[in-house]
Short mmCIF file of C-alpha atoms in Angstrom, two decimals:
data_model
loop_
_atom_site.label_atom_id
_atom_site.label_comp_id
_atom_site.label_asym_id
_atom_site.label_seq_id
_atom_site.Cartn_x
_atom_site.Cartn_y
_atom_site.Cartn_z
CA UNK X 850 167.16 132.66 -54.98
CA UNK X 851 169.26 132.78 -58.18
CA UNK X 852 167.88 134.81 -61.12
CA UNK X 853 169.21 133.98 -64.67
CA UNK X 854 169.19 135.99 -67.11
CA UNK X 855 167.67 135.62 -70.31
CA UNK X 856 170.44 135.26 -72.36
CA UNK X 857 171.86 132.60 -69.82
CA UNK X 858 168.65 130.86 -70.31
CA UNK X 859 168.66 131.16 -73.86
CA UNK X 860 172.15 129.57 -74.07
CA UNK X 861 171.44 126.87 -71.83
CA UNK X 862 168.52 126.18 -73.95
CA UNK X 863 170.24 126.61 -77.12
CA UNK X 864 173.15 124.48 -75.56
CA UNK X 865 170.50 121.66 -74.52
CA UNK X 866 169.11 121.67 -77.82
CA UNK X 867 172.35 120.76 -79.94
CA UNK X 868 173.45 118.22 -76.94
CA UNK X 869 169.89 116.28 -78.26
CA UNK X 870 171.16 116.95 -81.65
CA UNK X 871 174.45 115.26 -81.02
CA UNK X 872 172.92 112.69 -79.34
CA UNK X 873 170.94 112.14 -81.78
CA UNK X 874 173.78 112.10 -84.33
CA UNK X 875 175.69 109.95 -82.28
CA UNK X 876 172.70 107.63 -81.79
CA UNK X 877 172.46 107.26 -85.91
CA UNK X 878 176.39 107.10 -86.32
CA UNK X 879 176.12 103.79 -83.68
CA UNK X 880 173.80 102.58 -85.77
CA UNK X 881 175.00 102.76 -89.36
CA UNK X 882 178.55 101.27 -87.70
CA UNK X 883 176.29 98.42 -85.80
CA UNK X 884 174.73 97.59 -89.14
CA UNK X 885 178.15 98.10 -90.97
CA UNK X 886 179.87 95.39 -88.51
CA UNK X 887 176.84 92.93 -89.03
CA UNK X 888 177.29 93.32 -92.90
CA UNK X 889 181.10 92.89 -92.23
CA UNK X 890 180.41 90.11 -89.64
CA UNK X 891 178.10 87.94 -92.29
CA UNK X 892 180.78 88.17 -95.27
CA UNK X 893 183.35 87.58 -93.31
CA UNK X 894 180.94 84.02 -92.26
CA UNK X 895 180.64 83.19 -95.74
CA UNK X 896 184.08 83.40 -96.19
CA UNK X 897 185.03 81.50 -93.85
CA UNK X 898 182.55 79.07 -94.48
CA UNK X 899 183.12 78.92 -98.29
CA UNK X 900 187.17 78.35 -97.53
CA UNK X 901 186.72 75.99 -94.88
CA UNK X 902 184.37 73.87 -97.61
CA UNK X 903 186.68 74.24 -100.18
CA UNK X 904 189.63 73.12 -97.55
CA UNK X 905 187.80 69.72 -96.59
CA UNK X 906 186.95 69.17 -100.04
CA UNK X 907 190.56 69.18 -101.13
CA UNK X 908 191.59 67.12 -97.74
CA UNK X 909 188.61 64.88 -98.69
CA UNK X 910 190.06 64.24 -102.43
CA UNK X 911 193.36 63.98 -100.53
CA UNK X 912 192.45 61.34 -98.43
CA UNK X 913 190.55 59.08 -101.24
CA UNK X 914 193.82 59.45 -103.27
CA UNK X 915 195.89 57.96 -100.40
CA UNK X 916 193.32 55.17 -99.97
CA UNK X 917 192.76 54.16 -103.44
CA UNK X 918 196.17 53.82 -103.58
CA UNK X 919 196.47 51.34 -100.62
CA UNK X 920 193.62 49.49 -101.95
CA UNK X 921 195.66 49.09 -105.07
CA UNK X 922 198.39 48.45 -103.30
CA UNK X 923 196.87 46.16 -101.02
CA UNK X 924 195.43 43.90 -104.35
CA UNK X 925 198.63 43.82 -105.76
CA UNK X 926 200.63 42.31 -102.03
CA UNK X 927 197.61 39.98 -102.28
CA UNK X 928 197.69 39.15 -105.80
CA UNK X 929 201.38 38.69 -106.05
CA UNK X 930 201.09 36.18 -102.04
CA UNK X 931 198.03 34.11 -104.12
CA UNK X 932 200.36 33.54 -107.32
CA UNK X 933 203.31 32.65 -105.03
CA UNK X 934 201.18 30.31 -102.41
CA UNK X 935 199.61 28.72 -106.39
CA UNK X 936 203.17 28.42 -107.33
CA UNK X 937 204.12 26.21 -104.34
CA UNK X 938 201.06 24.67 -104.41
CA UNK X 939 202.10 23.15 -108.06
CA UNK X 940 205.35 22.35 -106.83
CA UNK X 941 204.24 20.35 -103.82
CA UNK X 942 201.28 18.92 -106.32
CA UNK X 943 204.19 17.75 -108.52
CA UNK X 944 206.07 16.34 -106.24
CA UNK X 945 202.77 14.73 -104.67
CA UNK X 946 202.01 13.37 -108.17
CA UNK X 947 205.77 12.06 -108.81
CA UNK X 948 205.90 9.83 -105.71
CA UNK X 949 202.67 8.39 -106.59
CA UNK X 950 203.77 7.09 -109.67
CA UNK X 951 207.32 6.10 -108.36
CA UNK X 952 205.18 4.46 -105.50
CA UNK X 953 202.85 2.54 -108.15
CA UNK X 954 205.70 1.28 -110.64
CA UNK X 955 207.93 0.56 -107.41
CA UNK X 956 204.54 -1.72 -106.26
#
């Protein structure tokens, strides 16, 4: 059988005990870097979140701009196609009127 001595077993010892201390270490380094990376994770979350809120918004106002203006738009083509059909309307009621009275004093 092999004997150690008691210096071998003293360094082996001594050597066991700082491998648990660097574990250890290690162990509390992993962590402080887990819990760094979560804080990291969560504020980079918000950030996104808060720029992707402020993005729509703008797309949002965007969008109403472009269809308040086709609305108006929209009134106006219809406006401007009810005065023209009113305008041939009074022609044709003119003319309607006219041959009625040439068609009474011709009677």
């Amino acid at each position: 059988m092999f004997k150690m001595s008691k210096e071998a077993i003293r360094v082996i010892k001594e050597a066991e005990e700082k491998a648990k201390i660097i574990v250890a270490e290690a162990s509390e380094n992993a962590k402080a870097m887990v819990a760094d990376a979560e804080k990291k994770a969560e504020r980079l979350r918000t950030e996104a979140e808060e720029s992707t809120a402020a993005e729509l918004k703008r797309t949002l106002y965007a969008m109403r701009e472009k269809t308040d203006a086709l609305i108006e738009k929209s009134l106006q083509d219809a406006r401007a196609e009810a005065d023209e059909l009113i305008a041939k309307a009074d022609i044709k009621k003119l003319s309607a009127v006219k041959k009625v009275i040439w068609e009474i004093i011709e009677a």
